[in-house]
Amino acid sequence: AQKITQTQPGMFVQEKEAVTLDCTYDTSDQSYGLFWYKQPSSGEMIFLIYQGSYDEQNATEGRYSLNFQKARKSANLVISASQLGDSAMYFCAMREGEAGGFKTIFGAGTRLFVKA
Amino acid sequence: DTGVSQNPRHKITKRGQNVTFRCDPISEHNRLYWYRQTLGQGPEFLTYFQNEAQLEKSRLLSDRFSAERPKGSFSTLEIQRTEQGDSAMYLCASSPLHTTLNNEQFFGPGTRLTVL
């Protein structure tokens, strides 16, 4: 069964520093998608970045990059130059393929605290 | 605003009462998903629709839960005889017509249910 594991319940980072949020996944599918979402205290889920299982290059979106290591089944999120507004919950997620209805499986999340 | 909308945003009810939530997806999105998120956890898949057809239900969706999407547009999630364990954020998401792995699921703001 598909599973997402985030082992860091909470992380602290100094403003302007970089931080890595860990994510490992388990699937028997060959084709899958990996996502990171940000959830601020207001509750909405904000899409950050996507990595396809066949993508050879790591995805980047502005200050966000995804360190994709397929053999290790890891998809860590790197946030560069942290800002106070980055303080939030971060969820790693995996999208199942068409057979699974393209539904998304989420990890338990990591709460990031950015210190001034 | 043409995003996913959910109503109500907050609902407080007494144990044993029935509640109904509504989700309006982005127009022309034919896939609609319901997730439940308890405090400190990631969202958990409940059910999804393709147009008006409910194609999958999680085992989390007990007999007290029912979801409909009668005309393939908005959806309702009803919980009968609510229990304190039903207290959670209920999230709705929709996906574009031609869903692939890298399509973003657009999430609504959620309905926070508190059962007293």
JSON list of C-alpha atoms in Angstrom, two decimals:
[
{"chain": "A", "resi": 1, "resn": "ALA", "atom": "CA", "xyz": [0.00, 0.00, 0.00]},
{"chain": "A", "resi": 2, "resn": "GLN", "atom": "CA", "xyz": [1.11, 3.53, -0.70]},
{"chain": "A", "resi": 3, "resn": "LYS", "atom": "CA", "xyz": [2.51, 5.35, 2.29]},
{"chain": "A", "resi": 4, "resn": "ILE", "atom": "CA", "xyz": [4.18, 8.69, 3.00]},
{"chain": "A", "resi": 5, "resn": "THR", "atom": "CA", "xyz": [6.46, 9.14, 6.01]},
{"chain": "A", "resi": 6, "resn": "GLN", "atom": "CA", "xyz": [7.55, 12.47, 7.43]},
{"chain": "A", "resi": 7, "resn": "THR", "atom": "CA", "xyz": [9.77, 11.86, 10.45]},
{"chain": "A", "resi": 8, "resn": "GLN", "atom": "CA", "xyz": [10.19, 15.46, 11.60]},
{"chain": "A", "resi": 9, "resn": "PRO", "atom": "CA", "xyz": [7.17, 16.63, 13.61]},
{"chain": "A", "resi": 10, "resn": "GLY", "atom": "CA", "xyz": [8.75, 20.07, 14.01]},
{"chain": "A", "resi": 11, "resn": "MET", "atom": "CA", "xyz": [11.69, 21.98, 12.59]},
{"chain": "A", "resi": 12, "resn": "PHE", "atom": "CA", "xyz": [13.28, 25.32, 13.47]},
{"chain": "A", "resi": 13, "resn": "VAL", "atom": "CA", "xyz": [15.25, 27.45, 11.05]},
{"chain": "A", "resi": 14, "resn": "GLN", "atom": "CA", "xyz": [16.80, 30.87, 11.28]},
{"chain": "A", "resi": 15, "resn": "GLU", "atom": "CA", "xyz": [15.43, 33.49, 8.94]},
{"chain": "A", "resi": 16, "resn": "LYS", "atom": "CA", "xyz": [17.39, 33.63, 5.65]},
{"chain": "A", "resi": 17, "resn": "GLU", "atom": "CA", "xyz": [18.84, 30.15, 6.20]},
{"chain": "A", "resi": 18, "resn": "ALA", "atom": "CA", "xyz": [17.97, 27.06, 4.14]},
{"chain": "A", "resi": 19, "resn": "VAL", "atom": "CA", "xyz": [16.03, 24.13, 5.58]},
{"chain": "A", "resi": 20, "resn": "THR", "atom": "CA", "xyz": [15.34, 20.59, 4.39]},
{"chain": "A", "resi": 21, "resn": "LEU", "atom": "CA", "xyz": [12.11, 18.80, 5.23]},
{"chain": "A", "resi": 22, "resn": "ASP", "atom": "CA", "xyz": [12.33, 15.03, 4.90]},
{"chain": "A", "resi": 23, "resn": "CYS", "atom": "CA", "xyz": [9.88, 12.75, 3.12]},
{"chain": "A", "resi": 24, "resn": "THR", "atom": "CA", "xyz": [10.05, 9.09, 2.23]},
{"chain": "A", "resi": 25, "resn": "TYR", "atom": "CA", "xyz": [7.41, 7.16, 0.37]},
{"chain": "A", "resi": 26, "resn": "ASP", "atom": "CA", "xyz": [6.46, 3.61, -0.40]},
{"chain": "A", "resi": 27, "resn": "THR", "atom": "CA", "xyz": [4.70, 2.43, -3.52]},
{"chain": "A", "resi": 28, "resn": "SER", "atom": "CA", "xyz": [4.76, -0.48, -5.90]},
{"chain": "A", "resi": 29, "resn": "ASP", "atom": "CA", "xyz": [3.62, 1.70, -8.79]},
{"chain": "A", "resi": 30, "resn": "GLN", "atom": "CA", "xyz": [6.11, 2.70, -11.45]},
{"chain": "A", "resi": 31, "resn": "SER", "atom": "CA", "xyz": [4.26, 5.87, -12.29]},
{"chain": "A", "resi": 32, "resn": "TYR", "atom": "CA", "xyz": [3.42, 8.29, -9.52]},
{"chain": "A", "resi": 33, "resn": "GLY", "atom": "CA", "xyz": [3.57, 11.95, -8.61]},
{"chain": "A", "resi": 34, "resn": "LEU", "atom": "CA", "xyz": [5.02, 13.57, -5.52]},
{"chain": "A", "resi": 35, "resn": "PHE", "atom": "CA", "xyz": [3.81, 16.89, -4.15]},
{"chain": "A", "resi": 36, "resn": "TRP", "atom": "CA", "xyz": [4.54, 19.27, -1.35]},
{"chain": "A", "resi": 37, "resn": "TYR", "atom": "CA", "xyz": [1.82, 21.43, 0.16]},
{"chain": "A", "resi": 38, "resn": "LYS", "atom": "CA", "xyz": [2.01, 24.25, 2.68]},
{"chain": "A", "resi": 39, "resn": "GLN", "atom": "CA", "xyz": [-0.78, 24.73, 5.20]},
{"chain": "A", "resi": 40, "resn": "PRO", "atom": "CA", "xyz": [-0.65, 27.98, 7.18]},
{"chain": "A", "resi": 41, "resn": "SER", "atom": "CA", "xyz": [-2.67, 28.46, 10.33]},
{"chain": "A", "resi": 42, "resn": "SER", "atom": "CA", "xyz": [-5.60, 29.69, 8.24]},
{"chain": "A", "resi": 43, "resn": "GLY", "atom": "CA", "xyz": [-6.03, 26.11, 7.03]},
{"chain": "A", "resi": 44, "resn": "GLU", "atom": "CA", "xyz": [-5.90, 26.29, 3.26]},
{"chain": "A", "resi": 45, "resn": "MET", "atom": "CA", "xyz": [-3.67, 23.82, 1.39]},
{"chain": "A", "resi": 46, "resn": "ILE", "atom": "CA", "xyz": [-1.24, 25.63, -0.87]},
{"chain": "A", "resi": 47, "resn": "PHE", "atom": "CA", "xyz": [0.49, 23.71, -3.65]},
{"chain": "A", "resi": 48, "resn": "LEU", "atom": "CA", "xyz": [4.26, 24.25, -3.67]},
{"chain": "A", "resi": 49, "resn": "ILE", "atom": "CA", "xyz": [5.99, 21.84, -6.01]},
{"chain": "A", "resi": 50, "resn": "TYR", "atom": "CA", "xyz": [5.55, 18.65, -8.03]},
{"chain": "A", "resi": 51, "resn": "GLN", "atom": "CA", "xyz": [7.93, 15.84, -9.04]},
{"chain": "A", "resi": 52, "resn": "GLY", "atom": "CA", "xyz": [6.98, 13.07, -11.42]},
{"chain": "A", "resi": 53, "resn": "SER", "atom": "CA", "xyz": [8.46, 9.62, -10.95]},
{"chain": "A", "resi": 54, "resn": "TYR", "atom": "CA", "xyz": [9.94, 9.69, -14.44]},
{"chain": "A", "resi": 55, "resn": "ASP", "atom": "CA", "xyz": [11.37, 13.18, -14.17]},
{"chain": "A", "resi": 56, "resn": "GLU", "atom": "CA", "xyz": [15.13, 12.99, -14.31]},
{"chain": "A", "resi": 57, "resn": "GLN", "atom": "CA", "xyz": [15.77, 16.46, -12.98]},
{"chain": "A", "resi": 58, "resn": "ASN", "atom": "CA", "xyz": [14.83, 17.71, -9.55]},
{"chain": "A", "resi": 59, "resn": "ALA", "atom": "CA", "xyz": [11.88, 20.08, -9.58]},
{"chain": "A", "resi": 60, "resn": "THR", "atom": "CA", "xyz": [12.38, 23.71, -8.61]},
{"chain": "A", "resi": 61, "resn": "GLU", "atom": "CA", "xyz": [9.86, 26.49, -8.00]},
{"chain": "A", "resi": 62, "resn": "GLY", "atom": "CA", "xyz": [11.37, 29.74, -6.85]},
{"chain": "A", "resi": 63, "resn": "ARG", "atom": "CA", "xyz": [12.79, 29.19, -3.35]},
{"chain": "A", "resi": 64, "resn": "TYR", "atom": "CA", "xyz": [11.50, 25.62, -3.28]},
{"chain": "A", "resi": 65, "resn": "SER", "atom": "CA", "xyz": [13.35, 22.64, -4.66]},
{"chain": "A", "resi": 66, "resn": "LEU", "atom": "CA", "xyz": [12.66, 18.95, -4.37]},
{"chain": "A", "resi": 67, "resn": "ASN", "atom": "CA", "xyz": [15.58, 16.61, -3.76]},
{"chain": "A", "resi": 68, "resn": "PHE", "atom": "CA", "xyz": [14.29, 13.47, -5.48]},
{"chain": "A", "resi": 69, "resn": "GLN", "atom": "CA", "xyz": [16.20, 10.24, -4.85]},
{"chain": "A", "resi": 70, "resn": "LYS", "atom": "CA", "xyz": [14.18, 7.54, -6.52]},
{"chain": "A", "resi": 71, "resn": "ALA", "atom": "CA", "xyz": [16.26, 4.57, -5.42]},
{"chain": "A", "resi": 72, "resn": "ARG", "atom": "CA", "xyz": [15.93, 5.66, -1.81]},
{"chain": "A", "resi": 73, "resn": "LYS", "atom": "CA", "xyz": [12.28, 6.59, -2.31]},
{"chain": "A", "resi": 74, "resn": "SER", "atom": "CA", "xyz": [12.82, 10.00, -0.82]},
{"chain": "A", "resi": 75, "resn": "ALA", "atom": "CA", "xyz": [11.49, 13.39, -1.90]},
{"chain": "A", "resi": 76, "resn": "ASN", "atom": "CA", "xyz": [12.86, 16.02, 0.45]},
{"chain": "A", "resi": 77, "resn": "LEU", "atom": "CA", "xyz": [11.77, 19.64, 0.21]},
{"chain": "A", "resi": 78, "resn": "VAL", "atom": "CA", "xyz": [14.46, 22.30, 0.39]},
{"chain": "A", "resi": 79, "resn": "ILE", "atom": "CA", "xyz": [13.42, 25.85, 1.21]},
{"chain": "A", "resi": 80, "resn": "SER", "atom": "CA", "xyz": [16.16, 28.39, 0.59]},
{"chain": "A", "resi": 81, "resn": "ALA", "atom": "CA", "xyz": [16.41, 31.81, 2.21]},
{"chain": "A", "resi": 82, "resn": "SER", "atom": "CA", "xyz": [13.67, 31.12, 4.76]},
{"chain": "A", "resi": 83, "resn": "GLN", "atom": "CA", "xyz": [11.21, 33.89, 5.50]},
{"chain": "A", "resi": 84, "resn": "LEU", "atom": "CA", "xyz": [9.00, 34.46, 8.54]},
{"chain": "A", "resi": 85, "resn": "GLY", "atom": "CA", "xyz": [5.99, 33.77, 6.34]},
{"chain": "A", "resi": 86, "resn": "ASP", "atom": "CA", "xyz": [7.27, 30.25, 5.71]},
{"chain": "A", "resi": 87, "resn": "SER", "atom": "CA", "xyz": [6.21, 29.25, 9.23]},
{"chain": "A", "resi": 88, "resn": "ALA", "atom": "CA", "xyz": [3.47, 26.67, 8.61]},
{"chain": "A", "resi": 89, "resn": "MET", "atom": "CA", "xyz": [2.72, 22.97, 8.34]},
{"chain": "A", "resi": 90, "resn": "TYR", "atom": "CA", "xyz": [4.25, 21.24, 5.32]},
{"chain": "A", "resi": 91, "resn": "PHE", "atom": "CA", "xyz": [2.82, 18.06, 3.87]},
{"chain": "A", "resi": 92, "resn": "CYS", "atom": "CA", "xyz": [4.48, 15.64, 1.51]},
{"chain": "A", "resi": 93, "resn": "ALA", "atom": "CA", "xyz": [1.99, 13.79, -0.66]},
{"chain": "A", "resi": 94, "resn": "MET", "atom": "CA", "xyz": [1.86, 11.17, -3.38]},
{"chain": "A", "resi": 95, "resn": "ARG", "atom": "CA", "xyz": [-0.67, 11.00, -6.19]},
{"chain": "A", "resi": 96, "resn": "GLU", "atom": "CA", "xyz": [-1.89, 7.58, -7.17]},
{"chain": "A", "resi": 97, "resn": "GLY", "atom": "CA", "xyz": [-2.32, 6.80, -10.84]},
{"chain": "A", "resi": 98, "resn": "GLU", "atom": "CA", "xyz": [-5.50, 6.40, -12.82]},
{"chain": "A", "resi": 99, "resn": "ALA", "atom": "CA", "xyz": [-6.28, 3.02, -11.27]},
{"chain": "A", "resi": 100, "resn": "GLY", "atom": "CA", "xyz": [-6.35, 4.78, -7.89]},
{"chain": "A", "resi": 101, "resn": "GLY", "atom": "CA", "xyz": [-8.47, 7.64, -9.12]},
{"chain": "A", "resi": 102, "resn": "PHE", "atom": "CA", "xyz": [-5.62, 10.07, -8.89]},
{"chain": "A", "resi": 103, "resn": "LYS", "atom": "CA", "xyz": [-6.33, 10.53, -5.20]},
{"chain": "A", "resi": 104, "resn": "THR", "atom": "CA", "xyz": [-3.62, 11.94, -2.98]},
{"chain": "A", "resi": 105, "resn": "ILE", "atom": "CA", "xyz": [-2.01, 10.24, 0.02]},
{"chain": "A", "resi": 106, "resn": "PHE", "atom": "CA", "xyz": [-0.56, 12.65, 2.58]},
{"chain": "A", "resi": 107, "resn": "GLY", "atom": "CA", "xyz": [2.12, 12.34, 5.23]},
{"chain": "A", "resi": 108, "resn": "ALA", "atom": "CA", "xyz": [1.58, 13.47, 8.81]},
{"chain": "A", "resi": 109, "resn": "GLY", "atom": "CA", "xyz": [3.31, 16.77, 8.16]},
{"chain": "A", "resi": 110, "resn": "THR", "atom": "CA", "xyz": [6.20, 18.81, 9.54]},
{"chain": "A", "resi": 111, "resn": "ARG", "atom": "CA", "xyz": [5.62, 22.07, 11.36]},
{"chain": "A", "resi": 112, "resn": "LEU", "atom": "CA", "xyz": [8.25, 24.62, 10.39]},
{"chain": "A", "resi": 113, "resn": "PHE", "atom": "CA", "xyz": [9.11, 27.52, 12.68]},
{"chain": "A", "resi": 114, "resn": "VAL", "atom": "CA", "xyz": [11.16, 30.35, 11.19]},
{"chain": "A", "resi": 115, "resn": "LYS", "atom": "CA", "xyz": [13.00, 32.42, 13.81]},
{"chain": "A", "resi": 116, "resn": "ALA", "atom": "CA", "xyz": [13.78, 36.10, 13.32]},
{"chain": "B", "resi": 1, "resn": "ASP", "atom": "CA", "xyz": [-13.07, 34.10, -7.13]},
{"chain": "B", "resi": 2, "resn": "THR", "atom": "CA", "xyz": [-13.28, 30.86, -9.10]},
{"chain": "B", "resi": 3, "resn": "GLY", "atom": "CA", "xyz": [-11.60, 28.53, -6.63]},
{"chain": "B", "resi": 4, "resn": "VAL", "atom": "CA", "xyz": [-13.13, 25.64, -4.70]},
{"chain": "B", "resi": 5, "resn": "SER", "atom": "CA", "xyz": [-15.62, 26.85, -2.12]},
{"chain": "B", "resi": 6, "resn": "GLN", "atom": "CA", "xyz": [-16.98, 25.07, 0.92]},
{"chain": "B", "resi": 7, "resn": "ASN", "atom": "CA", "xyz": [-19.86, 25.92, 3.19]},
{"chain": "B", "resi": 8, "resn": "PRO", "atom": "CA", "xyz": [-20.15, 26.32, 6.04]},
{"chain": "B", "resi": 9, "resn": "ARG", "atom": "CA", "xyz": [-16.63, 27.18, 7.10]},
{"chain": "B", "resi": 10, "resn": "HIS", "atom": "CA", "xyz": [-17.34, 26.22, 10.69]},
{"chain": "B", "resi": 11, "resn": "LYS", "atom": "CA", "xyz": [-19.98, 23.99, 12.23]},
{"chain": "B", "resi": 12, "resn": "ILE", "atom": "CA", "xyz": [-20.57, 23.27, 15.90]},
{"chain": "B", "resi": 13, "resn": "THR", "atom": "CA", "xyz": [-23.09, 20.59, 16.68]},
{"chain": "B", "resi": 14, "resn": "LYS", "atom": "CA", "xyz": [-24.17, 18.36, 19.51]},
{"chain": "B", "resi": 15, "resn": "ARG", "atom": "CA", "xyz": [-23.43, 14.68, 19.54]},
{"chain": "B", "resi": 16, "resn": "GLY", "atom": "CA", "xyz": [-26.16, 12.74, 17.78]},
{"chain": "B", "resi": 17, "resn": "GLN", "atom": "CA", "xyz": [-27.17, 15.50, 15.40]},
{"chain": "B", "resi": 18, "resn": "ASN", "atom": "CA", "xyz": [-26.89, 15.29, 11.61]},
{"chain": "B", "resi": 19, "resn": "VAL", "atom": "CA", "xyz": [-24.76, 17.73, 9.65]},
{"chain": "B", "resi": 20, "resn": "THR", "atom": "CA", "xyz": [-24.33, 18.42, 5.95]},
{"chain": "B", "resi": 21, "resn": "PHE", "atom": "CA", "xyz": [-21.45, 20.17, 4.21]},
{"chain": "B", "resi": 22, "resn": "ARG", "atom": "CA", "xyz": [-21.35, 21.51, 0.69]},
{"chain": "B", "resi": 23, "resn": "CYS", "atom": "CA", "xyz": [-18.48, 21.77, -1.78]},
{"chain": "B", "resi": 24, "resn": "ASP", "atom": "CA", "xyz": [-18.54, 23.72, -5.03]},
{"chain": "B", "resi": 25, "resn": "PRO", "atom": "CA", "xyz": [-15.59, 22.69, -7.19]},
{"chain": "B", "resi": 26, "resn": "ILE", "atom": "CA", "xyz": [-13.94, 24.73, -9.88]},
{"chain": "B", "resi": 27, "resn": "SER", "atom": "CA", "xyz": [-16.32, 24.68, -12.81]},
{"chain": "B", "resi": 28, "resn": "GLU", "atom": "CA", "xyz": [-15.57, 22.03, -15.42]},
{"chain": "B", "resi": 29, "resn": "HIS", "atom": "CA", "xyz": [-13.52, 19.99, -12.96]},
{"chain": "B", "resi": 30, "resn": "ASN", "atom": "CA", "xyz": [-15.03, 16.56, -13.27]},
{"chain": "B", "resi": 31, "resn": "ARG", "atom": "CA", "xyz": [-13.20, 14.95, -10.37]},
{"chain": "B", "resi": 32, "resn": "LEU", "atom": "CA", "xyz": [-14.10, 15.89, -6.81]},
{"chain": "B", "resi": 33, "resn": "TYR", "atom": "CA", "xyz": [-12.47, 14.56, -3.65]},
{"chain": "B", "resi": 34, "resn": "TRP", "atom": "CA", "xyz": [-13.34, 14.65, 0.05]},
{"chain": "B", "resi": 35, "resn": "TYR", "atom": "CA", "xyz": [-10.64, 14.42, 2.71]},
{"chain": "B", "resi": 36, "resn": "ARG", "atom": "CA", "xyz": [-10.73, 14.56, 6.50]},
{"chain": "B", "resi": 37, "resn": "GLN", "atom": "CA", "xyz": [-7.98, 16.17, 8.54]},
{"chain": "B", "resi": 38, "resn": "THR", "atom": "CA", "xyz": [-7.74, 15.75, 12.29]},
{"chain": "B", "resi": 39, "resn": "LEU", "atom": "CA", "xyz": [-5.60, 18.01, 14.43]},
{"chain": "B", "resi": 40, "resn": "GLY", "atom": "CA", "xyz": [-1.90, 17.55, 13.83]},
{"chain": "B", "resi": 41, "resn": "GLN", "atom": "CA", "xyz": [-2.36, 15.06, 11.01]},
{"chain": "B", "resi": 42, "resn": "GLY", "atom": "CA", "xyz": [-2.33, 15.11, 7.26]},
{"chain": "B", "resi": 43, "resn": "PRO", "atom": "CA", "xyz": [-5.55, 14.89, 5.26]},
{"chain": "B", "resi": 44, "resn": "GLU", "atom": "CA", "xyz": [-6.98, 11.40, 4.84]},
{"chain": "B", "resi": 45, "resn": "PHE", "atom": "CA", "xyz": [-8.87, 10.40, 1.73]},
{"chain": "B", "resi": 46, "resn": "LEU", "atom": "CA", "xyz": [-12.59, 9.74, 2.20]},
{"chain": "B", "resi": 47, "resn": "THR", "atom": "CA", "xyz": [-14.17, 9.46, -1.24]},
{"chain": "B", "resi": 48, "resn": "TYR", "atom": "CA", "xyz": [-14.08, 10.77, -4.78]},
{"chain": "B", "resi": 49, "resn": "PHE", "atom": "CA", "xyz": [-16.43, 11.41, -7.67]},
{"chain": "B", "resi": 50, "resn": "GLN", "atom": "CA", "xyz": [-15.96, 11.47, -11.38]},
{"chain": "B", "resi": 51, "resn": "ASN", "atom": "CA", "xyz": [-18.86, 13.56, -12.58]},
{"chain": "B", "resi": 52, "resn": "GLU", "atom": "CA", "xyz": [-21.85, 12.24, -10.63]},
{"chain": "B", "resi": 53, "resn": "ALA", "atom": "CA", "xyz": [-20.44, 8.76, -10.07]},
{"chain": "B", "resi": 54, "resn": "GLN", "atom": "CA", "xyz": [-18.90, 7.95, -6.70]},
{"chain": "B", "resi": 55, "resn": "LEU", "atom": "CA", "xyz": [-15.99, 5.74, -7.71]},
{"chain": "B", "resi": 56, "resn": "GLU", "atom": "CA", "xyz": [-14.24, 4.99, -4.45]},
{"chain": "B", "resi": 57, "resn": "LYS", "atom": "CA", "xyz": [-14.96, 5.15, -0.74]},
{"chain": "B", "resi": 58, "resn": "SER", "atom": "CA", "xyz": [-12.38, 4.79, 2.00]},
{"chain": "B", "resi": 59, "resn": "ARG", "atom": "CA", "xyz": [-13.03, 2.40, 4.85]},
{"chain": "B", "resi": 60, "resn": "LEU", "atom": "CA", "xyz": [-12.87, 5.56, 6.99]},
{"chain": "B", "resi": 61, "resn": "LEU", "atom": "CA", "xyz": [-16.27, 6.41, 5.56]},
{"chain": "B", "resi": 62, "resn": "SER", "atom": "CA", "xyz": [-18.57, 4.61, 7.95]},
{"chain": "B", "resi": 63, "resn": "ASP", "atom": "CA", "xyz": [-22.26, 3.97, 7.33]},
{"chain": "B", "resi": 64, "resn": "ARG", "atom": "CA", "xyz": [-23.02, 7.27, 9.05]},
{"chain": "B", "resi": 65, "resn": "PHE", "atom": "CA", "xyz": [-21.30, 9.15, 6.24]},
{"chain": "B", "resi": 66, "resn": "SER", "atom": "CA", "xyz": [-22.81, 9.69, 2.83]},
{"chain": "B", "resi": 67, "resn": "ALA", "atom": "CA", "xyz": [-21.64, 11.82, -0.06]},
{"chain": "B", "resi": 68, "resn": "GLU", "atom": "CA", "xyz": [-23.48, 12.83, -3.20]},
{"chain": "B", "resi": 69, "resn": "ARG", "atom": "CA", "xyz": [-22.81, 14.75, -6.35]},
{"chain": "B", "resi": 70, "resn": "PRO", "atom": "CA", "xyz": [-26.19, 14.57, -8.03]},
{"chain": "B", "resi": 71, "resn": "LYS", "atom": "CA", "xyz": [-25.58, 16.69, -11.12]},
{"chain": "B", "resi": 72, "resn": "GLY", "atom": "CA", "xyz": [-21.87, 16.32, -11.36]},
{"chain": "B", "resi": 73, "resn": "SER", "atom": "CA", "xyz": [-21.31, 19.84, -10.08]},
{"chain": "B", "resi": 74, "resn": "PHE", "atom": "CA", "xyz": [-21.46, 20.56, -6.34]},
{"chain": "B", "resi": 75, "resn": "SER", "atom": "CA", "xyz": [-21.18, 17.81, -3.76]},
{"chain": "B", "resi": 76, "resn": "THR", "atom": "CA", "xyz": [-22.58, 17.29, -0.28]},
{"chain": "B", "resi": 77, "resn": "LEU", "atom": "CA", "xyz": [-21.15, 15.28, 2.60]},
{"chain": "B", "resi": 78, "resn": "GLU", "atom": "CA", "xyz": [-23.62, 14.28, 5.30]},
{"chain": "B", "resi": 79, "resn": "ILE", "atom": "CA", "xyz": [-22.75, 12.84, 8.68]},
{"chain": "B", "resi": 80, "resn": "GLN", "atom": "CA", "xyz": [-25.59, 11.27, 10.59]},
{"chain": "B", "resi": 81, "resn": "ARG", "atom": "CA", "xyz": [-25.66, 10.81, 14.37]},
{"chain": "B", "resi": 82, "resn": "THR", "atom": "CA", "xyz": [-22.42, 12.71, 14.82]},
{"chain": "B", "resi": 83, "resn": "GLU", "atom": "CA", "xyz": [-19.87, 11.51, 17.36]},
{"chain": "B", "resi": 84, "resn": "GLN", "atom": "CA", "xyz": [-17.11, 13.47, 19.08]},
{"chain": "B", "resi": 85, "resn": "GLY", "atom": "CA", "xyz": [-14.58, 11.55, 16.99]},
{"chain": "B", "resi": 86, "resn": "ASP", "atom": "CA", "xyz": [-16.04, 13.14, 13.87]},
{"chain": "B", "resi": 87, "resn": "SER", "atom": "CA", "xyz": [-14.57, 16.50, 14.94]},
{"chain": "B", "resi": 88, "resn": "ALA", "atom": "CA", "xyz": [-12.13, 17.41, 12.18]},
{"chain": "B", "resi": 89, "resn": "MET", "atom": "CA", "xyz": [-11.53, 19.64, 9.18]},
{"chain": "B", "resi": 90, "resn": "TYR", "atom": "CA", "xyz": [-13.32, 18.33, 6.10]},
{"chain": "B", "resi": 91, "resn": "LEU", "atom": "CA", "xyz": [-11.52, 19.31, 2.92]},
{"chain": "B", "resi": 92, "resn": "CYS", "atom": "CA", "xyz": [-12.83, 19.20, -0.62]},
{"chain": "B", "resi": 93, "resn": "ALA", "atom": "CA", "xyz": [-10.62, 19.24, -3.70]},
{"chain": "B", "resi": 94, "resn": "SER", "atom": "CA", "xyz": [-11.20, 19.13, -7.43]},
{"chain": "B", "resi": 95, "resn": "SER", "atom": "CA", "xyz": [-9.10, 18.22, -10.43]},
{"chain": "B", "resi": 96, "resn": "PRO", "atom": "CA", "xyz": [-9.27, 19.27, -14.06]},
{"chain": "B", "resi": 97, "resn": "LEU", "atom": "CA", "xyz": [-11.18, 17.37, -16.71]},
{"chain": "B", "resi": 98, "resn": "HIS", "atom": "CA", "xyz": [-8.15, 15.53, -18.05]},
{"chain": "B", "resi": 99, "resn": "THR", "atom": "CA", "xyz": [-6.54, 14.44, -14.84]},
{"chain": "B", "resi": 100, "resn": "THR", "atom": "CA", "xyz": [-2.98, 13.25, -14.94]},
{"chain": "B", "resi": 101, "resn": "LEU", "atom": "CA", "xyz": [-0.42, 12.68, -12.26]},
{"chain": "B", "resi": 102, "resn": "ASN", "atom": "CA", "xyz": [0.91, 16.19, -12.40]},
{"chain": "B", "resi": 103, "resn": "ASN", "atom": "CA", "xyz": [-2.43, 17.96, -12.24]},
{"chain": "B", "resi": 104, "resn": "GLU", "atom": "CA", "xyz": [-2.70, 19.95, -9.11]},
{"chain": "B", "resi": 105, "resn": "GLN", "atom": "CA", "xyz": [-5.65, 19.16, -6.88]},
{"chain": "B", "resi": 106, "resn": "PHE", "atom": "CA", "xyz": [-7.22, 22.47, -5.95]},
{"chain": "B", "resi": 107, "resn": "PHE", "atom": "CA", "xyz": [-8.32, 22.49, -2.35]},
{"chain": "B", "resi": 108, "resn": "GLY", "atom": "CA", "xyz": [-11.13, 24.42, -0.76]},
{"chain": "B", "resi": 109, "resn": "PRO", "atom": "CA", "xyz": [-10.77, 26.24, 2.57]},
{"chain": "B", "resi": 110, "resn": "GLY", "atom": "CA", "xyz": [-12.38, 23.37, 4.46]},
{"chain": "B", "resi": 111, "resn": "THR", "atom": "CA", "xyz": [-15.26, 23.00, 6.89]},
{"chain": "B", "resi": 112, "resn": "ARG", "atom": "CA", "xyz": [-14.22, 22.69, 10.51]},
{"chain": "B", "resi": 113, "resn": "LEU", "atom": "CA", "xyz": [-16.62, 20.47, 12.45]},
{"chain": "B", "resi": 114, "resn": "THR", "atom": "CA", "xyz": [-16.76, 20.47, 16.22]},
{"chain": "B", "resi": 115, "resn": "VAL", "atom": "CA", "xyz": [-18.98, 17.89, 17.90]},
{"chain": "B", "resi": 116, "resn": "LEU", "atom": "CA", "xyz": [-19.77, 18.69, 21.53]}
]
